XYZ file of N, CA and C in Angstrom:
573
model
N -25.899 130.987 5.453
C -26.054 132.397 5.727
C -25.500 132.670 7.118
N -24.707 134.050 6.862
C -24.333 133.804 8.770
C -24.918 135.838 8.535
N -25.539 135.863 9.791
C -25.879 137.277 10.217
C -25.351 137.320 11.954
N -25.187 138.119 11.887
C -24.632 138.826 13.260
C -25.685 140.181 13.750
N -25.645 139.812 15.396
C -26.040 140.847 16.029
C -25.077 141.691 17.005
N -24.925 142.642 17.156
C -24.003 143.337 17.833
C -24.719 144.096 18.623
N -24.312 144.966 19.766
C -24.789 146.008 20.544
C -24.134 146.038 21.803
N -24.473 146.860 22.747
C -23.972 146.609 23.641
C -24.567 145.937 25.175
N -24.687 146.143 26.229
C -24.991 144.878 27.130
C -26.826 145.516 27.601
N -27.699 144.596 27.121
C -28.853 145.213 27.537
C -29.743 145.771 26.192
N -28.846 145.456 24.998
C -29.767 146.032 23.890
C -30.584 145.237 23.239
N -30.498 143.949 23.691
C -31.635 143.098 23.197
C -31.457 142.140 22.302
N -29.930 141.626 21.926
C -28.919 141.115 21.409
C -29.515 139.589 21.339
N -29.147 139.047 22.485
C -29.857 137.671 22.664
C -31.039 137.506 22.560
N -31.668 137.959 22.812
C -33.330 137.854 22.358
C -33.600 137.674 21.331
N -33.067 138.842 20.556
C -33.131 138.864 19.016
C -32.189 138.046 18.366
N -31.408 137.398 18.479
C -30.759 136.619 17.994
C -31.070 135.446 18.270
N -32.017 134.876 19.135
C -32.830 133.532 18.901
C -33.943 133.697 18.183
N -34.547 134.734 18.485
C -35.473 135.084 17.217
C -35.133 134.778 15.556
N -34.420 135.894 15.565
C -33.587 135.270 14.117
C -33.098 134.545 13.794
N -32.641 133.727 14.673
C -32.140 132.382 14.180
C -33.497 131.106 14.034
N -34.292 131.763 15.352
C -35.699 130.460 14.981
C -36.446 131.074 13.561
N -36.593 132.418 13.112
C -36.842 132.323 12.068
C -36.466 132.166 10.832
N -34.992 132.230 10.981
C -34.279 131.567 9.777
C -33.738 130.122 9.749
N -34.316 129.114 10.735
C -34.149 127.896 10.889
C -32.205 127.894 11.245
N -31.194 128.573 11.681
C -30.252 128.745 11.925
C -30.022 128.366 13.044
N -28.218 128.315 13.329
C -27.982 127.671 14.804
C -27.546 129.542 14.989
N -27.749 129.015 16.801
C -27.261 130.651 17.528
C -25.897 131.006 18.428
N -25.272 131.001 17.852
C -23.849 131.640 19.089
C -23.793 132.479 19.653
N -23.722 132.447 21.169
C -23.413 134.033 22.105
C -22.365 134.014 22.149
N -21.682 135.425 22.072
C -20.384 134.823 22.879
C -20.488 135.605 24.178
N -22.191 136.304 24.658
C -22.194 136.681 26.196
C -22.087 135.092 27.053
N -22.636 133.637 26.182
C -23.060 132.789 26.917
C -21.507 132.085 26.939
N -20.729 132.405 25.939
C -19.330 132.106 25.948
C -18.486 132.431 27.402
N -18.311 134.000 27.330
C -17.645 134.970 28.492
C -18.457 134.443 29.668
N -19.319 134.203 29.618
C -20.319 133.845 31.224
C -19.882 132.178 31.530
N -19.497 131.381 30.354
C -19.205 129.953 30.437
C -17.580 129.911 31.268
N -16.530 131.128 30.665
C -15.130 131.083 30.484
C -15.445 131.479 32.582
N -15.763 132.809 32.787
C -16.050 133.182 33.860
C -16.033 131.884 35.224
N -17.601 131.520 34.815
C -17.938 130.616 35.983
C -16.663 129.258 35.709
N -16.669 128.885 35.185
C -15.417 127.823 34.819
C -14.222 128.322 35.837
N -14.089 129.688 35.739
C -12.923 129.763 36.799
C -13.644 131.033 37.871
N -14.415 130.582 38.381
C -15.120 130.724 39.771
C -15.178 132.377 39.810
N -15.494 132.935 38.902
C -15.533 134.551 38.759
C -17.145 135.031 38.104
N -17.597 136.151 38.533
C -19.162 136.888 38.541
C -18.655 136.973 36.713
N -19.455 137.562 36.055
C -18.987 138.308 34.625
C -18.126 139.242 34.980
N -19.236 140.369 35.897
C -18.255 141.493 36.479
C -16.821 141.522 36.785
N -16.995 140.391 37.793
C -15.083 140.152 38.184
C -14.082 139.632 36.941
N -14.812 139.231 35.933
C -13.947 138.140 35.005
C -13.966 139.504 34.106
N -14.757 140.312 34.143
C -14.334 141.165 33.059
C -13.219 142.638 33.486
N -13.463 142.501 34.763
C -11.961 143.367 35.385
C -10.921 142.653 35.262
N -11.227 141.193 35.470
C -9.757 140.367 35.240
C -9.212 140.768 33.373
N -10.122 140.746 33.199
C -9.863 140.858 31.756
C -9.143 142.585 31.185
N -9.209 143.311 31.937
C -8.511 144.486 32.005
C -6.856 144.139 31.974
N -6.625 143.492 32.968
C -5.555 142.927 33.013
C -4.965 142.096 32.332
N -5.615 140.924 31.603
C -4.952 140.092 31.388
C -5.335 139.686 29.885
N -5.263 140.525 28.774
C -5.467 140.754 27.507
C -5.776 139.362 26.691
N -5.210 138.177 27.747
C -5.752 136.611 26.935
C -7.285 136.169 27.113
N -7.599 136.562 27.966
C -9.166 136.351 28.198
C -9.833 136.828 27.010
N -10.170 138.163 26.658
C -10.791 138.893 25.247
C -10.188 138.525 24.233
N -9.284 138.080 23.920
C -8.405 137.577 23.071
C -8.639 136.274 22.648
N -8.905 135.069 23.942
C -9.498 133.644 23.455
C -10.541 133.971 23.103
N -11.965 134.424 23.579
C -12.664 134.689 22.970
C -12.856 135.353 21.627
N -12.368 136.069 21.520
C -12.504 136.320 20.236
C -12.197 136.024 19.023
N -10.645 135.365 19.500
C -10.414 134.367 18.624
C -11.595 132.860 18.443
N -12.268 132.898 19.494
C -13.271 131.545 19.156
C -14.393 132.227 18.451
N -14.730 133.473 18.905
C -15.469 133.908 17.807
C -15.274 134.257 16.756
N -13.777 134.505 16.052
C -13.623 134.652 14.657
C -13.967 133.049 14.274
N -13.227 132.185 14.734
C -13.294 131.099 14.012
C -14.738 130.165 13.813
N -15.601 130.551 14.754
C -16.654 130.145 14.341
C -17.316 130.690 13.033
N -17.014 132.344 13.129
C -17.736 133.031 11.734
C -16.890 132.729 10.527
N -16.021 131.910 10.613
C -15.088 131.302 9.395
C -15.653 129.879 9.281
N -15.578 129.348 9.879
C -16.019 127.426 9.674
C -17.493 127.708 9.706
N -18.328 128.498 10.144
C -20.006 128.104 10.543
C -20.619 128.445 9.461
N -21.791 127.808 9.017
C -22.836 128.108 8.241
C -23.921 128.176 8.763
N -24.972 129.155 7.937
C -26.261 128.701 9.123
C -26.176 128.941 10.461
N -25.662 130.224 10.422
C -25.321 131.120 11.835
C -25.897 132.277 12.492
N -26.560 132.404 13.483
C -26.559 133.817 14.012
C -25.637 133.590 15.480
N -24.407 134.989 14.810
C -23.509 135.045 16.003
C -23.904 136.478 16.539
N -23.888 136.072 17.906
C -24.178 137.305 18.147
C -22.907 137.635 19.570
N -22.074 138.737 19.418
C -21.671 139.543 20.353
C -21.554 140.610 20.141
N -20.514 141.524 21.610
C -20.919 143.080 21.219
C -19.767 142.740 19.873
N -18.619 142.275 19.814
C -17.927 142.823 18.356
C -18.290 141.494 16.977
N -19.352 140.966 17.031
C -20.065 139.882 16.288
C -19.356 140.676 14.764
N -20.093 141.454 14.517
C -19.984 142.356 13.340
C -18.761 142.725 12.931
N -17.962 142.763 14.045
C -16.476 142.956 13.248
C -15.254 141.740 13.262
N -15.982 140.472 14.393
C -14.894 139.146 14.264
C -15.273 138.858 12.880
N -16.587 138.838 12.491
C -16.935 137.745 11.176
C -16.533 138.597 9.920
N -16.169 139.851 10.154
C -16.099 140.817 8.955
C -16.644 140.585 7.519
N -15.919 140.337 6.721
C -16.273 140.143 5.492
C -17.138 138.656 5.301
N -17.059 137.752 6.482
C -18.043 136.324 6.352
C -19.576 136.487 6.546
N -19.672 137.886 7.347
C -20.934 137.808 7.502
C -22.087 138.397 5.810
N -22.802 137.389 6.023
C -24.352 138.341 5.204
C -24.359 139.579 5.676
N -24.828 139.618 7.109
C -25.849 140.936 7.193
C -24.901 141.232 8.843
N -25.109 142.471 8.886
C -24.483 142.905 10.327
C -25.748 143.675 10.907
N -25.871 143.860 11.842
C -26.748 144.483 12.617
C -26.639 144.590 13.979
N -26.732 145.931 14.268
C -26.188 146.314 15.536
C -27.610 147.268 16.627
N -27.780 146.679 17.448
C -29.168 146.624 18.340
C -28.537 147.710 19.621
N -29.558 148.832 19.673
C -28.949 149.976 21.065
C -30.145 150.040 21.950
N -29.596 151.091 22.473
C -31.145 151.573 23.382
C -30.828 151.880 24.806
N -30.938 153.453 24.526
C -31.046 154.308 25.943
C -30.057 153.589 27.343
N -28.981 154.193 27.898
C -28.325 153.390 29.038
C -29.612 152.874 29.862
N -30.169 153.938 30.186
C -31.176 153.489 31.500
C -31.856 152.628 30.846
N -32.606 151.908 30.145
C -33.549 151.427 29.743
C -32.475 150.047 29.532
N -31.455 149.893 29.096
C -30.485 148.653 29.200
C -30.275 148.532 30.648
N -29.951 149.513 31.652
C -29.854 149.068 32.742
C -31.012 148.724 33.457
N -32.003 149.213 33.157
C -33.146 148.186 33.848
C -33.340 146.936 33.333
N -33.807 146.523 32.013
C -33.479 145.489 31.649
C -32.511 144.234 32.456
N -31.026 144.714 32.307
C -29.806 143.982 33.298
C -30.361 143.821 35.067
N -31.053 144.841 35.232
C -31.426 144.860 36.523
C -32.334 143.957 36.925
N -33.449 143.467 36.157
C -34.444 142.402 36.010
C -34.135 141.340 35.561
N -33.101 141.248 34.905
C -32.334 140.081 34.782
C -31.510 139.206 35.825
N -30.432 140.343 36.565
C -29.736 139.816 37.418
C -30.223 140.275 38.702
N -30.886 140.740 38.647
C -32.271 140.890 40.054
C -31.386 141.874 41.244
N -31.225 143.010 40.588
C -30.146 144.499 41.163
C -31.317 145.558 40.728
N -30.817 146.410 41.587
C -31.386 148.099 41.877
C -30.769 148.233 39.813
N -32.277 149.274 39.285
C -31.487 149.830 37.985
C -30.750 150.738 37.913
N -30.431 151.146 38.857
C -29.323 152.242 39.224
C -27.892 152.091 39.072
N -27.848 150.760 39.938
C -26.745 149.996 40.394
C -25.955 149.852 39.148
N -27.653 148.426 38.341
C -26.739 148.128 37.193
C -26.153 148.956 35.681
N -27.089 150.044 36.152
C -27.009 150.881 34.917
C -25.446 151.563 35.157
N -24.811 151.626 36.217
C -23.657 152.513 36.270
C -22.357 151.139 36.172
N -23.031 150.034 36.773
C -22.239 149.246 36.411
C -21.473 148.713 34.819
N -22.693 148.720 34.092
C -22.917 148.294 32.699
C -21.956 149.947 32.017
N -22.400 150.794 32.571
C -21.335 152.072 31.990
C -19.732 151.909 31.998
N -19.694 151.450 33.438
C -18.136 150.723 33.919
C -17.676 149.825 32.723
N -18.600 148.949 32.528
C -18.100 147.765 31.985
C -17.984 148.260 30.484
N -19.313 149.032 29.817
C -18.733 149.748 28.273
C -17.237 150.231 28.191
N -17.105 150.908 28.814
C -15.849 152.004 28.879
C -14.867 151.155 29.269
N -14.753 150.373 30.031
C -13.472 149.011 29.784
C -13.655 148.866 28.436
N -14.522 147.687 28.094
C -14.429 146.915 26.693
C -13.412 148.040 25.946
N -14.669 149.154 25.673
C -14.337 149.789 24.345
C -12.662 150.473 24.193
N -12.365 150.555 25.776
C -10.701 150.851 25.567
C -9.894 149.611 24.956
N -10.640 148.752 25.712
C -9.922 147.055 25.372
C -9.891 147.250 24.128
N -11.089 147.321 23.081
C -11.007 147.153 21.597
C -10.323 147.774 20.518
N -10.230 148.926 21.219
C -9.539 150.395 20.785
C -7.664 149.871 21.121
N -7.563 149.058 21.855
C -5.913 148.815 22.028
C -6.044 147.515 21.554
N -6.803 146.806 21.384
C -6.675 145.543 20.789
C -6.385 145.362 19.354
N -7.715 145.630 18.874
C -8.090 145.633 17.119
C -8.116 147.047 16.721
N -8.132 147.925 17.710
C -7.850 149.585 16.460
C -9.686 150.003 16.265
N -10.343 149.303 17.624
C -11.895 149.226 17.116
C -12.817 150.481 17.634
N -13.106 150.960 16.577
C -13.952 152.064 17.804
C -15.306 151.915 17.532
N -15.915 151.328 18.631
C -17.003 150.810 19.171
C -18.416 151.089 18.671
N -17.868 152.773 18.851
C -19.204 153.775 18.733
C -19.362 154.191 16.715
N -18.499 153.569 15.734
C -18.227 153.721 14.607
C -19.292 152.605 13.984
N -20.435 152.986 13.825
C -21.174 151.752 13.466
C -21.667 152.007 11.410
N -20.716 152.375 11.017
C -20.663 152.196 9.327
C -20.278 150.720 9.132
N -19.689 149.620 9.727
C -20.042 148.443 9.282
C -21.088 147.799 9.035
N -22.195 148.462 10.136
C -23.445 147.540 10.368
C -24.810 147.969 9.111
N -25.525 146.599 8.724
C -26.152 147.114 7.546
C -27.461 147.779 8.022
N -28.136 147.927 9.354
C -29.244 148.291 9.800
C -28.915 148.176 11.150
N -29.093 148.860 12.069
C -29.399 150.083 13.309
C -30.198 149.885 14.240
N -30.989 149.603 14.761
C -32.151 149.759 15.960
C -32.251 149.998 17.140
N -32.990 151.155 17.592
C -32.890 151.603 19.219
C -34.045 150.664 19.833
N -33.722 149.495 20.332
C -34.901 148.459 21.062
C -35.839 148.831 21.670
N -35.562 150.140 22.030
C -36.746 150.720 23.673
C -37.336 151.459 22.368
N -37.446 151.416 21.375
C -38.582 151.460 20.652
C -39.666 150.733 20.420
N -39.152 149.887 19.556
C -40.238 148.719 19.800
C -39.701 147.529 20.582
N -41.065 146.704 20.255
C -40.494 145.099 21.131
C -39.696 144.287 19.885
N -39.266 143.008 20.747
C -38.476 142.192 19.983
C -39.366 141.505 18.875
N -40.641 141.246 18.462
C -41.316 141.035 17.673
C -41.090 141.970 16.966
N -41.528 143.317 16.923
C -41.190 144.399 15.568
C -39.754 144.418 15.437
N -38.821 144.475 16.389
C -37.295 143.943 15.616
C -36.886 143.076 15.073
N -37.390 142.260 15.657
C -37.408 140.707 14.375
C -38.000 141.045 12.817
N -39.440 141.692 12.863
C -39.799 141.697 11.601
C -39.101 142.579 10.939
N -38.212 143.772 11.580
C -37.646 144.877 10.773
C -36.143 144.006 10.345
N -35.480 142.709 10.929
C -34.220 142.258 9.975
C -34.772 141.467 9.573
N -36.263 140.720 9.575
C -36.305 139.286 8.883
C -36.397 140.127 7.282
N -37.541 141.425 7.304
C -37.407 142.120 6.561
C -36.447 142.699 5.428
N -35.221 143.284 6.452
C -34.222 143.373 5.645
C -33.285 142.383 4.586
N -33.380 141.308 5.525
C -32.974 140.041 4.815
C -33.469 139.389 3.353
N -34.788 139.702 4.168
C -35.923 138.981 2.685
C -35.792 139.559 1.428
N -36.080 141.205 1.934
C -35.928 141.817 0.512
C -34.431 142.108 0.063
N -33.433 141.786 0.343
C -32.218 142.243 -0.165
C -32.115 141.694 -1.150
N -31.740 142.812 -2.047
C -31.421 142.195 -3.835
C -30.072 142.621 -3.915
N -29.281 141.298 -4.403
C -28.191 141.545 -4.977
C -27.662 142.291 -5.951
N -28.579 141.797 -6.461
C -28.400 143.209 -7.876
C -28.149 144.391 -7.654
N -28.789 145.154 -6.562
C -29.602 146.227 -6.280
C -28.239 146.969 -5.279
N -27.286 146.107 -4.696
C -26.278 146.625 -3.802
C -25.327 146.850 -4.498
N -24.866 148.121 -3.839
C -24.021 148.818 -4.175
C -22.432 149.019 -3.450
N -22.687 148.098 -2.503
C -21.522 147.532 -1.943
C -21.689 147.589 -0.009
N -21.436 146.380 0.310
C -21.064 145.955 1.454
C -20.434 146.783 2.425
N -20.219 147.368 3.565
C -19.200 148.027 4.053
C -17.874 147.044 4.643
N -16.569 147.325 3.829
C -15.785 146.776 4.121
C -15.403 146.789 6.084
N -14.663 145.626 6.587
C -14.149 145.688 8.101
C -12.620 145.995 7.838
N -11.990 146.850 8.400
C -10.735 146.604 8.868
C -10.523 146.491 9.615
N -10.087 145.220 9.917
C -9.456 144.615 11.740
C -8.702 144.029 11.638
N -7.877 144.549 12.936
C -6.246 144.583 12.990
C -5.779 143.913 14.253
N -6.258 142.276 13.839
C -5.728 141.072 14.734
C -4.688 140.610 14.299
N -4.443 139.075 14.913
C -3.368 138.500 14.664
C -3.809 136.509 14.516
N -5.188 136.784 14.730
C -6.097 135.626 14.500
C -5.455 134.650 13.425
C-alpha cells in the first residue's frame, strides 16, 4: 500500500505521516528530511538551499525525481511531501493533503526552528510562492488545485490523533466496489 501526505510547510505532514505509517505498520519517506539532507550536505539553511533552488532548477528536479522513483519501486509506503500526491500519481492508494491557517503553520515552524511567529510565518509565505511558481513552470502544477487528493484536512482543527483516526478511517472503510473512480494525475515531467 503506498499513501501519501501532501500540504504545505507547517500543516502537520510529518507528524501525520509517522502516525500513519506506525499505524499501518509501513516505512515513512520525507522528502522535507530529503531537501534538509541535500541542503546541509552542501553547507546551506533550507531557506538558503531553497532560494538556491530558484535558480538552479536541478535541485527540485533531483528531488523529485527521487521521489517519483521511490513511489514506483516502494511498497509499504507513506511518502510524504508538499507534491507526494502528484510524484506517485497513479501509484498511490490514497492521497491526502493536510492545511491549516498561515499563522497557525507559522507558529508551529516558529517552535520548531525556535524564531519570532511572525518572522516565520512571512518567511514560509516567501517560500510557498517560490515553490508553487517552481511547480507551475516545472510540471504544469497548480498547487492550490487539490481534486487529486482523496480527503482534505485543516490541522488547527483537530490534533494529530483525530487526524490520524480521520485517514486510518478512510482507509479502513474504503470499498472497492463502492468507487467510482480515482482522480486521475496529469504530470508533465520528463522522469
Amino acid at each position: 500500500m503506498l499513501l501519501t501526505v501532501s500540504g504545505p510547510p507547517g500543516s502537520g505532514k510529518s507528524t501525520t505521516a509517522e502516525l500513519l505509517a506506525d499505524a499501518f505498520d509501513l516505512d515513512h519517506v520525507s522528502g522535507g528530511d530529503i531537501f534538509r539532507e541535500l541542503a546541509d550536505e552542501r553547507g546551506y539553511t533550507p531557506l538558503e538551499f531553497n532560494k538556491l533552488a530558484e535558480e538552479n532548477d536541478e535541485i527540485d528536479r533531483d528531488l523529485d525525481r527521487r521521489l517519483r522513483e521511490i513511489a514506483v519501486d516502494a511498497d509499504d509506503l507513506v511518502l510524504e511531501s508538499r507534491l507526494a500526491g502528484w510524484l506517485a500519481g497513479e501509484e498511490a492508494d490514497f492521497r491526502f493533503w493536510l492545511d491549516a491557517p498561515a499563522r497557525v503553520r507559522g507558529e508551529r515552524i516558529a517552535e520548531r526552528e525556535e524564531k519570532e511567529p511572525a518572522r516565520a510565518t512571512e518567511e514560509t509565505k516567501a517560500r510557498e510562492a517560490s515553490e508553487a511558481q517552481r511547480y507551475e513552470e516545472y510540471y504544469g502544477i497548480d498547487i492550490q488545485d487539490l481534486t487529486i487528493y482523496d480527503l482534505s484536512v485543516n490541522t488547527a482543527r483537530w490534533g494529530p490523533d483525530a487526524v490520524l483516526d480521520m485517514l486510518v478511517t478512510a482507509v479502513e472503510r474504503y470499498d472497492a466496489a463502492g468507487d467510482e473512480g480515482k482522480a486521475l494525475v496529469d504530470l508533465e515531467t520528463d522522469f
